[in-house]
mmCIF file of C-alpha atoms in Angstrom:
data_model
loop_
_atom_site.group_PDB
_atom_site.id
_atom_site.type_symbol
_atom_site.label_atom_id
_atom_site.label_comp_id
_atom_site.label_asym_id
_atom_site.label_seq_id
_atom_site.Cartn_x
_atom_site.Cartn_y
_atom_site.Cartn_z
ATOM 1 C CA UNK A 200 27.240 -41.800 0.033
ATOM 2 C CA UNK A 201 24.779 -39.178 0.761
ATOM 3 C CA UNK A 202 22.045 -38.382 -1.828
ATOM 4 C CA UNK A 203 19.723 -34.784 -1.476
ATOM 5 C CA UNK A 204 17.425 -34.133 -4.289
ATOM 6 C CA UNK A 205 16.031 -30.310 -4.638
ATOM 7 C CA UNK A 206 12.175 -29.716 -5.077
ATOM 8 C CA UNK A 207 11.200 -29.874 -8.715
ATOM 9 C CA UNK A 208 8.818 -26.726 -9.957
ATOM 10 C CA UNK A 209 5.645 -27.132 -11.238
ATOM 11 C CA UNK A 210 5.500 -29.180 -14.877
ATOM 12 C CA UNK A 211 3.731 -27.838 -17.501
ATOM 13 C CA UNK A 212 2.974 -30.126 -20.060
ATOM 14 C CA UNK A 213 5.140 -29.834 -23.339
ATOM 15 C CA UNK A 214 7.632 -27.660 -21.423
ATOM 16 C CA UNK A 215 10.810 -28.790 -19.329
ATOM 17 C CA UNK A 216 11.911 -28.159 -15.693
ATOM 18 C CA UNK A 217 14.788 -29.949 -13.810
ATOM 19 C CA UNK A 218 15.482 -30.234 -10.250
ATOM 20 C CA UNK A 219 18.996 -31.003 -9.182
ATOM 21 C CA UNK A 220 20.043 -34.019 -7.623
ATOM 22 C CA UNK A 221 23.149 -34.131 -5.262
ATOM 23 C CA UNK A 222 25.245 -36.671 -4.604
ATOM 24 C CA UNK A 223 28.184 -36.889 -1.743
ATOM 25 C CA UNK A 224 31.200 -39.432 -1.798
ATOM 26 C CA UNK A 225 31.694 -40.043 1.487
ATOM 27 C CA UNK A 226 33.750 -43.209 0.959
ATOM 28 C CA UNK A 227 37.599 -43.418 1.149
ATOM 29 C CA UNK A 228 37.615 -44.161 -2.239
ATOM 30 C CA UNK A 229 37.118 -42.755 -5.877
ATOM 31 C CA UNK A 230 33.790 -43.528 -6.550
ATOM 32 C CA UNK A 231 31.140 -43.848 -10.232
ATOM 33 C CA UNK A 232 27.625 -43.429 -9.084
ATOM 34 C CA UNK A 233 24.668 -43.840 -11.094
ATOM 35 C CA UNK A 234 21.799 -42.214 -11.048
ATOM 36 C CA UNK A 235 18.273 -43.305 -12.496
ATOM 37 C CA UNK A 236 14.520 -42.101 -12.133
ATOM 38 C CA UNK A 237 12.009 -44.722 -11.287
ATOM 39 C CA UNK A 238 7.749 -43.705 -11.230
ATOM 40 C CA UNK A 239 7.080 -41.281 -13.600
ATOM 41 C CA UNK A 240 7.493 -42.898 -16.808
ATOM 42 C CA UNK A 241 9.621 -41.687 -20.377
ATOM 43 C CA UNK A 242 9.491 -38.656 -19.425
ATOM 44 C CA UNK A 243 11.480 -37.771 -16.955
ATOM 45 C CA UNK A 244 15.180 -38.960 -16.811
ATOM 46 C CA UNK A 245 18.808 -37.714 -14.840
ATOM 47 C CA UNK A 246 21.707 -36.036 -16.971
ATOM 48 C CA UNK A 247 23.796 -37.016 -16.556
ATOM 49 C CA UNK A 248 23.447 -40.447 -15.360
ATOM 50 C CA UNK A 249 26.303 -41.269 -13.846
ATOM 51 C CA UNK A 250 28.706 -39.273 -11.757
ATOM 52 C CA UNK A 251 32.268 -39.905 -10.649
ATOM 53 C CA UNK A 252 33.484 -38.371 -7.503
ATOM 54 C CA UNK A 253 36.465 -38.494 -4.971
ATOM 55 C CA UNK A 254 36.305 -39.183 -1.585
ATOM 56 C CA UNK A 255 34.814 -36.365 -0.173
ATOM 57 C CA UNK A 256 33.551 -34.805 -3.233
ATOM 58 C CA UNK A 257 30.229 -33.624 -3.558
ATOM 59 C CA UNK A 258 28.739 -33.973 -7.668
ATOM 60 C CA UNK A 259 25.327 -32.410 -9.077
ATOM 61 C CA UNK A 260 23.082 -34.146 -11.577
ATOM 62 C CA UNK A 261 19.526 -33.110 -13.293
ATOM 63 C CA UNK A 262 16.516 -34.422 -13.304
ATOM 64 C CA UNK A 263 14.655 -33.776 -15.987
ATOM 65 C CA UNK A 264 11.298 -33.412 -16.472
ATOM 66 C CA UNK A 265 9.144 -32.865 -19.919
ATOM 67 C CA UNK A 266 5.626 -34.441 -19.241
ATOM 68 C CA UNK A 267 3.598 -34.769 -22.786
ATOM 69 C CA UNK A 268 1.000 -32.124 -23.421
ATOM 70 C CA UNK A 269 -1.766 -34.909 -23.962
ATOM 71 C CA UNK A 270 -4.149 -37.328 -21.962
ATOM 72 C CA UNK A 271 -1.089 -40.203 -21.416
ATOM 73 C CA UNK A 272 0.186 -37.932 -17.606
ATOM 74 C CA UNK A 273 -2.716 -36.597 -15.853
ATOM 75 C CA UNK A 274 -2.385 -33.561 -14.242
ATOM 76 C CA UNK A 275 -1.704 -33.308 -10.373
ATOM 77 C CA UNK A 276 0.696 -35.146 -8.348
ATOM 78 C CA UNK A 277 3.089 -37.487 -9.395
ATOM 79 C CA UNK A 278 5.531 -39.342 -7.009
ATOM 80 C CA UNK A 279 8.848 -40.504 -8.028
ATOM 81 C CA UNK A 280 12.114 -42.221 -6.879
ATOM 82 C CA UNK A 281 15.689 -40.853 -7.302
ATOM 83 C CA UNK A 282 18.056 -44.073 -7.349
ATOM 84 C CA UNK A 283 21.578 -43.852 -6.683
ATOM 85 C CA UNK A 284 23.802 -46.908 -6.543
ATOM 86 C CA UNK A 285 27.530 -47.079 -6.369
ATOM 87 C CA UNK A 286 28.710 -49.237 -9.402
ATOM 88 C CA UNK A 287 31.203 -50.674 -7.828
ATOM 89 C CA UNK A 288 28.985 -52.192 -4.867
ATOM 90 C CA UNK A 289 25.880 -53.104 -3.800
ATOM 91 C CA UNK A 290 25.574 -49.096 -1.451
ATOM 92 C CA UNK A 291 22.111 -47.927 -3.055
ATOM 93 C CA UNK A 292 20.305 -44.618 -1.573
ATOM 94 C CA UNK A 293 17.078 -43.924 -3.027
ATOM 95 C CA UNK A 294 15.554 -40.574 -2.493
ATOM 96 C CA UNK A 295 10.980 -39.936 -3.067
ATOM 97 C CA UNK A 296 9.831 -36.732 -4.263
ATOM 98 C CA UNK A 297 6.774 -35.551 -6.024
ATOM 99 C CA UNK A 298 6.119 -33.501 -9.103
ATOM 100 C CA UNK A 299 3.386 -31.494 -10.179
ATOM 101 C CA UNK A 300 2.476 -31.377 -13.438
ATOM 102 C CA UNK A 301 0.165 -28.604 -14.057
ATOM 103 C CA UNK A 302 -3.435 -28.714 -16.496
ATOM 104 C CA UNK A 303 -3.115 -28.997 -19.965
ATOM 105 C CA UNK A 304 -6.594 -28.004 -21.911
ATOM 106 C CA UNK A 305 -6.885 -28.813 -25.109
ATOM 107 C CA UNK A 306 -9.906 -30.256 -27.414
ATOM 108 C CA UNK A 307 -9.393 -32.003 -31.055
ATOM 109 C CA UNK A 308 -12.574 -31.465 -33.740
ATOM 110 C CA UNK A 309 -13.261 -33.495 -36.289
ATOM 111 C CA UNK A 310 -16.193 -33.307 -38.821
ATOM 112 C CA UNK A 311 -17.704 -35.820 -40.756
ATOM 113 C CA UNK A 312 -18.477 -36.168 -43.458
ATOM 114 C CA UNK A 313 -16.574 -32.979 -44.484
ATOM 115 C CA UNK A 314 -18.438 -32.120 -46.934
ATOM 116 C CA UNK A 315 -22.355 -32.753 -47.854
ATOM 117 C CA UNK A 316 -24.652 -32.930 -51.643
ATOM 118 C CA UNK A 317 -27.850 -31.401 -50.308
ATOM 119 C CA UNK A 318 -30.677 -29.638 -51.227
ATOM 120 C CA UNK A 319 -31.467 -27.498 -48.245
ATOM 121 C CA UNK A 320 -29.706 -29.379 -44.943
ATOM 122 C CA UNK A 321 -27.676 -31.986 -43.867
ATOM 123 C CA UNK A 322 -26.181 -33.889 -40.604
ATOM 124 C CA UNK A 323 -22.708 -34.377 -39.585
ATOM 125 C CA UNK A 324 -20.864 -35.427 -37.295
ATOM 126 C CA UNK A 325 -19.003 -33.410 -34.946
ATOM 127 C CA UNK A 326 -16.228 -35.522 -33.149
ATOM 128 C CA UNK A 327 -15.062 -33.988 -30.196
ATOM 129 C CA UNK A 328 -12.224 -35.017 -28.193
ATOM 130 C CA UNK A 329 -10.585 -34.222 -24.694
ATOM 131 C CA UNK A 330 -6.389 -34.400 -25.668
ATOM 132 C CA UNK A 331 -5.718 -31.987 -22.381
ATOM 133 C CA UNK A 332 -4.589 -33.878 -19.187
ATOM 134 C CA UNK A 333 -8.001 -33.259 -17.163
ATOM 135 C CA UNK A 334 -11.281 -33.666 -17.608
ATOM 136 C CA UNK A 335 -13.722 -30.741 -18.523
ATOM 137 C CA UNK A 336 -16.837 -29.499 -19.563
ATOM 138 C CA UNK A 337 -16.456 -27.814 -23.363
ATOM 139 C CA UNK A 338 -19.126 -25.506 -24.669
ATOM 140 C CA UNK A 339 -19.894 -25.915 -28.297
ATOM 141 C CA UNK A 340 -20.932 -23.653 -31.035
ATOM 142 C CA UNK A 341 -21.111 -23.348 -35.011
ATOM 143 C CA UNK A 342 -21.869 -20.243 -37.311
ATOM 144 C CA UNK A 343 -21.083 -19.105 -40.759
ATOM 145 C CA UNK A 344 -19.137 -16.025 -41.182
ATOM 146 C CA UNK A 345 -20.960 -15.551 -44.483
ATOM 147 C CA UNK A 346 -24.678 -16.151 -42.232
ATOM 148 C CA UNK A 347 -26.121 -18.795 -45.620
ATOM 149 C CA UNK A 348 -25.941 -21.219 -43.366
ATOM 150 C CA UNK A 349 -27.585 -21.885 -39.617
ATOM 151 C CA UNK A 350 -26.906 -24.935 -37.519
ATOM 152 C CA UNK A 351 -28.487 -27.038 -34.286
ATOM 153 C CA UNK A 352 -26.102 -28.986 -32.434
ATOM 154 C CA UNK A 353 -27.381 -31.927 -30.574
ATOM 155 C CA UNK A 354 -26.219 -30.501 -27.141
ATOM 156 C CA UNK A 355 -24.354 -27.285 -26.689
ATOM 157 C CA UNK A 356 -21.915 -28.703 -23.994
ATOM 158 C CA UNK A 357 -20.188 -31.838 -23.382
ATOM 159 C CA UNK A 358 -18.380 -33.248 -20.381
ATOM 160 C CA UNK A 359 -15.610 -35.655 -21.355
ATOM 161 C CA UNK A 360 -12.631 -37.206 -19.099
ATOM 162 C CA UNK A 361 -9.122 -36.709 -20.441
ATOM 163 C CA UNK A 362 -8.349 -38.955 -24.464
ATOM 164 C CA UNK A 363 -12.557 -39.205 -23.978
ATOM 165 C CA UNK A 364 -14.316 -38.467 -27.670
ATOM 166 C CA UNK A 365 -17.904 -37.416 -27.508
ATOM 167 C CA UNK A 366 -19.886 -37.525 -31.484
ATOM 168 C CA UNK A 367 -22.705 -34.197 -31.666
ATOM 169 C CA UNK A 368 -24.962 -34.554 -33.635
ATOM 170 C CA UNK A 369 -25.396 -31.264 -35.999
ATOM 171 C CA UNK A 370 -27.639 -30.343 -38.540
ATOM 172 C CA UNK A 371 -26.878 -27.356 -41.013
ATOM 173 C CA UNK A 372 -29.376 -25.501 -43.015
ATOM 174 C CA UNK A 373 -29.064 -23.513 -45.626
ATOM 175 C CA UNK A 374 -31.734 -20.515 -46.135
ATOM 176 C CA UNK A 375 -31.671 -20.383 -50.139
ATOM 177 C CA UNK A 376 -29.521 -23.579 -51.125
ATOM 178 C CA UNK A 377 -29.964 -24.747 -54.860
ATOM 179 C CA UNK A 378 -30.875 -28.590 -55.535
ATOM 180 C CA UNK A 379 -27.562 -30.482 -55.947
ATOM 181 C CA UNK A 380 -25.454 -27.390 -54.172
ATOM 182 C CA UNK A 381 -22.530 -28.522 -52.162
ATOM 183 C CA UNK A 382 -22.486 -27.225 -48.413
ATOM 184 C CA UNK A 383 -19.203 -27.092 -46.837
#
């Protein structure tokens, strides 16, 4: 048996590519092969798994890739394993390649409390965190469309790794609040 697998593309997280595995029976004999994907994780798996050829016949699988858009795959290189084994006996080929799976950026915000009983001001919370594939540096920012209220973050930036959750401090004011007035 001969085994060639094709280059994959570049994977962008939350998307699918394939590359295309090819298999040769070069036994005297009908032949099942199957096919599996070994390195990479859930995500990535061969349709269809197993191929039955004549002798001489030359099949065509695909490998299918569909990395999650979130922290779990890391963007960059990923190496993998292509194995084909002949059910019938013990001839195994295994073929390497390498995937690319290209930056996902994405940030989650979460404020808390959501809502505040003050007279002029109050602090929240503002939970920030990284659920792209890399880390990064994320410039922050608040205002009020209306302008009755002004705010101070903490820190206007914050440098967090990929699934990493930073808390910022800020602190609303508002210029002609009423005693017991809700600010959103």
């Amino acid at each position: 048996m001969n085994v060639h697998l094709d280059t994959p593309p570049i994977a962008v997280p939350g998307e699918t590519c394939t590359a295309i595995i090819t298999v040769e029976n070069s036994s005297a004999v009908v032949r099942a092969f199957r096919l599996t994907v070994a390195g990479v994780g859930d995500w990535a798996h061969v349709v269809p798994d197993t191929l039955s050829l004549f002798p001489g016949e030359t099949g065509q699988a695909r490998l299918v890739f569909r990395p999650p858009a979130s922290p779990e795959v890391s963007a960059g290189d990923h190496p993998f394993a292509v194995r084909c084994a002949a059910t019938d006996s013990d001839d195994v080929r295994v073929d390497e390649g390498t995937i690319t799976v290209a930056r996902h950026t994405a940030i989650e915000l979460n404020l808390r409390p959501s809502c505040a009983r003050a007279r002029r001001r109050a602090t929240f919370r503002l939970h920030v965190t990284n659920v792209g594939n890399h880390p990064g540096r994320f410039q922050l920012s608040a205002d009020d469309e209306n302008q009755m209220l002004s705010f101070d973050l903490a820190t206007p930036s914050v440098s967090l790794d990929a699934g990493e959750t930073a808390i910022v401090r800020l602190k609303a004011v508002h210029a002609a609040a009423r005693p017991g007035e809700n600010l959103p």
